[in-house]
Tab-separated table of C-alpha atoms in Angstrom:
chain	number	residue	atom	x	y	z
U	138	MET	CA	0.000	0.000	0.000
U	139	ASN	CA	1.505	3.308	-1.075
U	140	THR	CA	1.778	6.457	1.027
U	141	LYS	CA	-1.153	8.157	-0.700
U	142	LYS	CA	-3.527	5.289	0.135
U	143	ILE	CA	-2.315	5.172	3.736
U	144	THR	CA	-2.881	8.922	4.077
U	145	THR	CA	-6.372	8.598	2.567
U	146	TYR	CA	-7.340	5.762	4.919
U	147	PHE	CA	-5.985	7.642	7.927
U	148	SER	CA	-7.895	10.776	6.941
U	149	GLU	CA	-11.151	8.857	6.422
U	150	TYR	CA	-10.964	6.960	9.707
U	151	PHE	CA	-9.947	10.090	11.588
U	152	GLN	CA	-13.009	11.891	10.222
U	153	ILE	CA	-15.194	8.913	11.160
U	154	PHE	CA	-13.736	9.193	14.671
U	155	ILE	CA	-14.735	12.886	14.757
U	156	GLY	CA	-18.228	11.865	13.631
U	157	ILE	CA	-18.464	9.314	16.436
U	158	VAL	CA	-17.384	11.892	19.028
U	159	LEU	CA	-19.950	14.457	17.816
U	160	THR	CA	-22.784	11.910	17.740
U	161	SER	CA	-22.011	10.560	21.196
U	162	LEU	CA	-21.755	14.126	22.541
U	163	GLY	CA	-25.181	14.952	21.118
U	164	LEU	CA	-26.663	11.818	22.666
U	165	ASN	CA	-24.987	11.927	26.082
U	166	ALA	CA	-24.988	15.688	26.715
U	167	PHE	CA	-28.405	16.520	25.243
U	168	LEU	CA	-30.814	13.778	24.173
U	169	LEU	CA	-30.260	10.913	26.606
U	170	PRO	CA	-30.456	12.851	29.926
U	171	ASN	CA	-33.734	14.455	28.807
U	172	GLY	CA	-35.405	11.405	27.286
U	173	PHE	CA	-35.474	12.851	23.734
U	174	LEU	CA	-35.187	10.652	20.668
U	175	ASP	CA	-33.537	10.824	17.278
U	176	GLY	CA	-34.664	8.849	14.250
U	177	GLY	CA	-33.528	5.440	13.020
U	178	VAL	CA	-31.846	2.726	15.046
U	179	THR	CA	-30.535	5.286	17.533
U	180	GLY	CA	-34.127	6.377	18.126
U	181	ILE	CA	-35.226	2.778	18.755
U	182	ALA	CA	-32.420	2.316	21.292
U	183	LEU	CA	-33.338	5.591	23.017
U	184	LEU	CA	-37.034	4.630	23.097
U	185	VAL	CA	-36.342	1.202	24.615
U	186	ARG	CA	-33.962	2.867	27.079
U	187	THR	CA	-36.912	4.899	28.453
U	188	GLN	CA	-38.763	1.668	29.233
U	189	VAL	CA	-36.013	-0.654	30.489
U	190	ASP	CA	-32.900	-0.086	32.555
U	191	ILE	CA	-30.308	-1.248	30.014
U	192	ASN	CA	-27.250	0.731	28.981
U	193	LEU	CA	-27.824	2.577	25.712
U	194	SER	CA	-24.547	1.315	24.237
U	195	TYR	CA	-25.727	-2.309	24.546
U	196	LEU	CA	-29.084	-1.522	23.000
U	197	LEU	CA	-27.437	0.297	20.114
U	198	LEU	CA	-25.279	-2.731	19.339
U	199	ILE	CA	-28.185	-5.183	19.636
U	200	PHE	CA	-30.524	-3.241	17.352
U	201	SER	CA	-27.769	-2.581	14.808
U	202	ILE	CA	-26.978	-6.268	14.252
U	203	PRO	CA	-29.975	-7.076	11.942
U	204	PHE	CA	-29.244	-4.037	9.779
U	205	LEU	CA	-25.536	-4.895	9.523
U	206	ILE	CA	-26.437	-8.446	8.466
U	207	LEU	CA	-28.784	-6.968	5.862
U	208	GLY	CA	-26.000	-4.605	4.768
U	209	TYR	CA	-23.678	-7.583	4.209
U	210	PHE	CA	-25.936	-8.696	1.343
U	211	THR	CA	-26.871	-5.190	0.153
U	212	VAL	CA	-23.912	-2.802	0.208
U	213	SER	CA	-20.175	-3.274	-0.226
U	214	LYS	CA	-18.214	-5.265	2.332
U	215	GLN	CA	-15.966	-2.263	2.968
U	216	ILE	CA	-18.954	-0.142	4.045
U	217	VAL	CA	-20.158	-2.936	6.359
U	218	ILE	CA	-16.718	-3.296	7.966
U	219	ARG	CA	-16.416	0.464	8.476
U	220	SER	CA	-19.959	0.596	9.841
U	221	ILE	CA	-19.243	-2.188	12.350
U	222	ILE	CA	-16.133	-0.315	13.538
U	223	SER	CA	-18.088	2.973	13.704
U	224	ILE	CA	-21.048	1.546	15.622
U	225	LEU	CA	-18.716	-0.238	18.056
U	226	GLY	CA	-16.817	3.017	18.533
U	227	LEU	CA	-20.055	4.929	19.123
U	228	ALA	CA	-21.221	2.343	21.667
U	229	ILE	CA	-17.893	2.541	23.520
U	230	PHE	CA	-17.974	6.348	23.614
U	231	ILE	CA	-21.574	6.380	24.866
U	232	HIS	CA	-20.668	3.856	27.557
U	233	PHE	CA	-17.611	5.698	28.899
U	234	GLU	CA	-18.482	9.342	28.232
U	235	ASN	CA	-19.679	11.275	31.250
U	236	PHE	CA	-20.824	14.644	29.935
U	237	GLN	CA	-22.911	16.767	32.224
U	238	THR	CA	-26.241	18.106	30.972
U	239	LEU	CA	-25.518	21.494	29.424
U	240	THR	CA	-29.065	22.881	29.462
U	241	ASN	CA	-32.580	22.068	30.612
U	242	ASP	CA	-34.245	24.116	27.890
U	243	LYS	CA	-36.151	21.602	25.742
U	244	LEU	CA	-35.900	23.662	22.574
U	245	LEU	CA	-32.122	24.033	22.928
U	246	ILE	CA	-31.839	20.308	23.646
U	247	SER	CA	-33.672	19.461	20.407
U	248	ILE	CA	-31.704	21.945	18.320
U	249	PHE	CA	-28.184	21.245	19.548
U	250	GLY	CA	-28.780	17.522	20.055
U	251	GLY	CA	-29.968	17.260	16.451
U	252	LEU	CA	-27.113	19.467	15.247
U	253	LEU	CA	-24.424	17.306	16.858
U	254	VAL	CA	-25.989	13.960	15.934
U	255	GLY	CA	-26.643	15.083	12.353
U	256	SER	CA	-23.087	16.384	11.963
U	257	GLY	CA	-21.620	13.137	13.256
U	258	ILE	CA	-23.768	10.923	11.026
U	259	GLY	CA	-23.060	13.118	7.998
U	260	ILE	CA	-19.289	13.028	8.513
U	261	ALA	CA	-19.407	9.231	8.880
U	262	ILE	CA	-21.451	8.786	5.684
U	263	ARG	CA	-19.105	11.075	3.728
U	264	ASN	CA	-16.280	8.692	4.641
U	265	GLY	CA	-18.022	5.463	3.684
U	266	SER	CA	-19.528	4.458	7.015
U	267	VAL	CA	-22.968	4.244	8.589
U	268	LEU	CA	-23.785	5.075	12.206
U	269	ASP	CA	-27.472	4.283	11.808
U	270	GLY	CA	-28.786	1.096	10.197
U	271	SER	CA	-32.002	2.626	8.859
U	272	GLU	CA	-30.048	3.906	5.821
U	273	ILE	CA	-29.033	0.302	5.017
U	274	LEU	CA	-32.704	-0.723	5.202
U	275	GLY	CA	-33.510	2.124	2.818
U	276	ILE	CA	-30.857	0.943	0.331
U	277	TYR	CA	-32.177	-2.628	0.470
U	278	LEU	CA	-35.829	-1.695	-0.125
U	279	ASN	CA	-34.798	0.702	-2.871
U	280	ASP	CA	-32.959	-2.081	-4.706
U	281	LYS	CA	-35.733	-4.617	-4.087
U	282	PHE	CA	-38.899	-2.585	-4.702
U	283	GLY	CA	-37.726	0.739	-6.135
U	284	ILE	CA	-38.919	2.735	-3.108
U	285	SER	CA	-36.802	5.832	-2.506
U	286	ILE	CA	-34.420	5.722	0.468
U	287	GLY	CA	-35.849	8.979	1.824
U	288	LYS	CA	-39.385	7.564	1.897
U	289	VAL	CA	-38.233	4.391	3.653
U	290	VAL	CA	-36.406	6.337	6.384
U	291	LEU	CA	-39.351	8.749	6.741
U	292	PHE	CA	-41.890	5.895	7.092
U	293	PHE	CA	-39.576	4.135	9.547
U	294	ASN	CA	-39.427	7.245	11.727
U	295	ILE	CA	-43.167	7.971	11.515
U	296	ILE	CA	-43.780	4.574	13.113
U	297	LEU	CA	-41.057	5.222	15.696
U	298	PHE	CA	-42.408	8.642	16.749
U	299	SER	CA	-45.998	7.358	16.811
U	300	ILE	CA	-44.949	4.657	19.273
U	301	THR	CA	-43.080	7.325	21.267
U	302	ALA	CA	-46.237	9.451	21.538
U	303	PHE	CA	-48.165	6.447	22.826
U	304	ALA	CA	-45.482	4.934	25.119
U	305	VAL	CA	-43.862	8.098	26.511
U	306	SER	CA	-45.705	11.340	25.773
U	307	VAL	CA	-46.890	13.474	22.885
U	308	GLU	CA	-44.578	16.287	24.011
U	309	VAL	CA	-41.482	14.076	23.893
U	310	ALA	CA	-42.584	12.779	20.478
U	311	LEU	CA	-42.961	16.324	19.133
U	312	TYR	CA	-39.570	17.448	20.435
U	313	SER	CA	-38.052	14.233	19.050
U	314	ILE	CA	-39.519	14.986	15.617
U	315	LEU	CA	-37.909	18.424	15.790
U	316	THR	CA	-34.598	16.799	16.720
U	317	TYR	CA	-34.888	14.372	13.810
U	318	ILE	CA	-35.698	17.128	11.290
U	319	ILE	CA	-32.671	19.154	12.400
U	320	ALA	CA	-30.407	16.093	12.390
U	321	ALA	CA	-31.602	15.040	8.916
U	322	LYS	CA	-31.069	18.523	7.473
U	323	VAL	CA	-27.604	18.847	9.015
U	324	THR	CA	-26.700	15.354	7.752
U	325	ASP	CA	-27.686	16.322	4.196
U	326	THR	CA	-25.716	19.574	4.467
U	327	VAL	CA	-22.577	17.802	5.673
U	328	ILE	CA	-22.848	15.128	2.960
U	329	GLU	CA	-23.593	17.520	0.094
U	330	GLY	CA	-21.278	20.310	1.264
U	331	PHE	CA	-21.832	23.809	2.522
U	332	GLU	CA	-21.255	25.539	-0.791
U	333	ASP	CA	-24.263	25.588	-3.085
U	334	PHE	CA	-23.293	25.050	-6.714
U	335	ILE	CA	-25.485	25.318	-9.788
U	336	GLY	CA	-24.950	23.514	-13.077
U	337	VAL	CA	-25.690	25.498	-16.243
U	338	THR	CA	-25.964	24.276	-19.835
U	339	ILE	CA	-26.088	26.981	-22.535
U	340	VAL	CA	-27.099	26.488	-26.154
U	341	SER	CA	-26.630	29.552	-28.383
U	342	LYS	CA	-25.594	30.440	-31.924
U	343	LYS	CA	-23.307	33.046	-30.350
U	344	HIS	CA	-21.522	30.416	-28.292
U	345	SER	CA	-18.005	31.688	-29.035
U	346	ILE	CA	-18.808	35.188	-27.736
U	347	ILE	CA	-20.586	33.792	-24.665
U	348	LYS	CA	-17.601	31.549	-23.855
U	349	LYS	CA	-15.185	34.483	-23.894
U	350	ALA	CA	-17.537	36.702	-21.864
U	351	ILE	CA	-18.028	34.067	-19.131
U	352	LEU	CA	-14.279	33.471	-18.897
U	353	GLU	CA	-13.513	37.187	-18.697
U	354	GLU	CA	-16.331	38.252	-16.366
U	355	LEU	CA	-16.724	35.217	-14.072
U	356	GLY	CA	-13.488	33.274	-14.552
U	357	VAL	CA	-15.198	29.900	-14.004
U	358	GLY	CA	-14.337	26.618	-15.695
U	359	LEU	CA	-16.161	25.596	-18.867
U	360	THR	CA	-16.755	22.244	-20.536
U	361	ILE	CA	-17.593	22.393	-24.236
U	362	TYR	CA	-19.666	19.756	-26.038
U	363	LYS	CA	-19.997	19.542	-29.807
U	364	GLY	CA	-23.630	19.701	-30.920
U	365	SER	CA	-25.699	20.094	-34.073
U	366	SER	CA	-29.208	21.190	-34.956
U	367	GLY	CA	-31.371	20.744	-38.030
U	368	TYR	CA	-34.865	20.485	-39.435
U	369	GLY	CA	-35.060	16.796	-40.346
U	370	TYR	CA	-33.216	14.444	-42.676
U	371	ASN	CA	-33.136	16.858	-45.583
U	372	GLY	CA	-33.157	20.081	-43.578
U	373	GLN	CA	-30.385	22.494	-42.722
U	374	ILE	CA	-27.848	21.181	-40.205
U	375	GLU	CA	-25.720	23.531	-38.156
U	376	ASP	CA	-22.833	22.605	-35.859
U	377	PHE	CA	-22.271	24.572	-32.671
U	378	ASP	CA	-20.727	24.330	-29.203
U	379	ILE	CA	-22.801	23.508	-26.115
U	380	ILE	CA	-21.407	25.256	-23.036
U	381	HIS	CA	-21.532	23.557	-19.649
U	382	SER	CA	-20.336	25.178	-16.425
U	383	ILE	CA	-20.611	24.914	-12.629
U	384	VAL	CA	-21.024	28.193	-10.769
U	385	ASN	CA	-21.745	29.267	-7.215
U	386	ARG	CA	-25.356	30.242	-6.612
U	387	ILE	CA	-24.162	33.783	-5.871
U	388	ASP	CA	-22.813	34.101	-9.431
U	389	ILE	CA	-25.801	32.635	-11.287
U	390	LYS	CA	-27.603	35.976	-11.735
U	391	LYS	CA	-24.443	37.557	-13.101
U	392	MET	CA	-24.071	34.711	-15.596
U	393	TYR	CA	-27.666	35.202	-16.777
U	394	GLY	CA	-26.937	38.905	-17.212
U	395	ILE	CA	-23.841	38.196	-19.304
U	396	ILE	CA	-25.734	35.786	-21.577
U	397	LYS	CA	-28.747	38.089	-21.943
U	398	VAL	CA	-26.593	40.957	-23.201
U	399	ILE	CA	-25.102	38.720	-25.926
U	400	ASP	CA	-28.072	36.535	-26.940
U	401	THR	CA	-31.607	36.993	-25.598
U	402	ASP	CA	-32.694	33.785	-27.395
U	403	ALA	CA	-30.061	31.566	-25.753
U	404	PHE	CA	-31.428	28.275	-24.414
U	405	ILE	CA	-30.307	27.810	-20.781
U	406	VAL	CA	-30.819	24.754	-18.563
U	407	GLU	CA	-30.134	25.201	-14.841
U	408	PHE	CA	-29.884	22.315	-12.364
U	409	ASP	CA	-28.759	21.772	-8.771
U	410	VAL	CA	-25.394	20.143	-8.115
U	411	ASN	CA	-25.048	18.221	-4.864
U	412	SER	CA	-21.406	17.224	-5.056
U	413	VAL	CA	-18.471	18.500	-7.103
U	414	LYS	CA	-14.927	17.136	-7.020
U	415	GLY	CA	-11.885	18.023	-9.071
U	416	GLY	CA	-11.775	20.410	-12.000
U	417	VAL	CA	-11.981	24.183	-11.748
U	418	LEU	CA	-14.770	25.243	-9.394
U	419	ARG	CA	-13.742	28.730	-8.433
U	420	HIS	CA	-12.281	31.756	-10.130
U	421	TYR	CA	-9.119	30.393	-11.713
U	422	ILE	CA	-8.565	33.722	-13.503
U	423	ASP	CA	-8.066	36.266	-10.732
U	424	LYS	CA	-9.356	39.831	-10.884
U	425	LYS	CA	-5.985	41.225	-11.909
U	426	LYS	CA	-5.705	38.867	-14.870
U	427	ASN	CA	-9.336	39.510	-15.809
U	428	LYS	CA	-8.609	43.225	-15.851
U	429	GLU	CA	-5.472	42.762	-17.955
U	430	LEU	CA	-7.408	40.560	-20.372
U	431	ARG	CA	-10.112	43.210	-20.849
U	432	ILE	CA	-7.507	46.007	-21.251
U	433	ASN	CA	-5.621	44.037	-23.910
U	434	LYS	CA	-8.832	43.289	-25.739
U	435	SER	CA	-9.970	46.942	-25.761
U	436	SER	CA	-6.538	48.155	-26.903
U	437	LYS	CA	-6.622	45.738	-29.832
U	438	ASN	CA	-10.115	46.912	-30.791
U	439	THR	CA	-8.935	50.548	-30.623
U	440	THR	CA	-5.904	49.827	-32.804
U	441	ASN	CA	-8.014	48.005	-35.364
């Protein structure tokens, strides 16, 4: 194994460790002392913990076993191995951690408990591990019946919180739902990234001018596809470039403005981008170079 792979593995497992610490902190310092629940397998363990005097770490391990067995036949073996290590680590941290309750305010408990748990789960998932088995169930049912993972997890938690309302109290169930919503949103944010990128595809007869304008004004990376248009088998066929780019949501209005000035009939397709790796994402032409480029261009036009 080369140095690069060793560094990658170390980085991934270190981040999983951080995820375990954050999740256990959210459980031990906020949710567990106040009887609040999260969703998924962790929520089941917390719910059972309110009814029987068994350590939460043991319950978490017991309820995770069926999902890990299911994961063995559903997802890659590497994910299962990492998940086993992660869940064991979480159980150990929950067992030995001794955080004092930081607040008695129920709203703060829901918010910060969900924030910490969601952050921990998100970091673990980003590094190829699962701290909650309900995601594995979602993957299995998605492959088997085509049901979306989100719907499976949502249905799973509706049942869990309904039982909570009946077995514990409606108030605890409502605060637990709030905790779950916050945790789910934070998990998605951590997985997808904090920066919000937009994908843009531009089709225009004035593609060459638009390409230069986007490079000069925004300085973002472009991918060019060769395209053609026509009016049937015997009709006129015209070749042109299709422009594809990824921009920050802040810059999208500026890009529209640039295109509108050049070609009001340009066909533009905009779509959300959840994850971007590699390539040129930010301004690879800095403001100084942009300025020099525009000055050189105007001086040439003046000379001509």
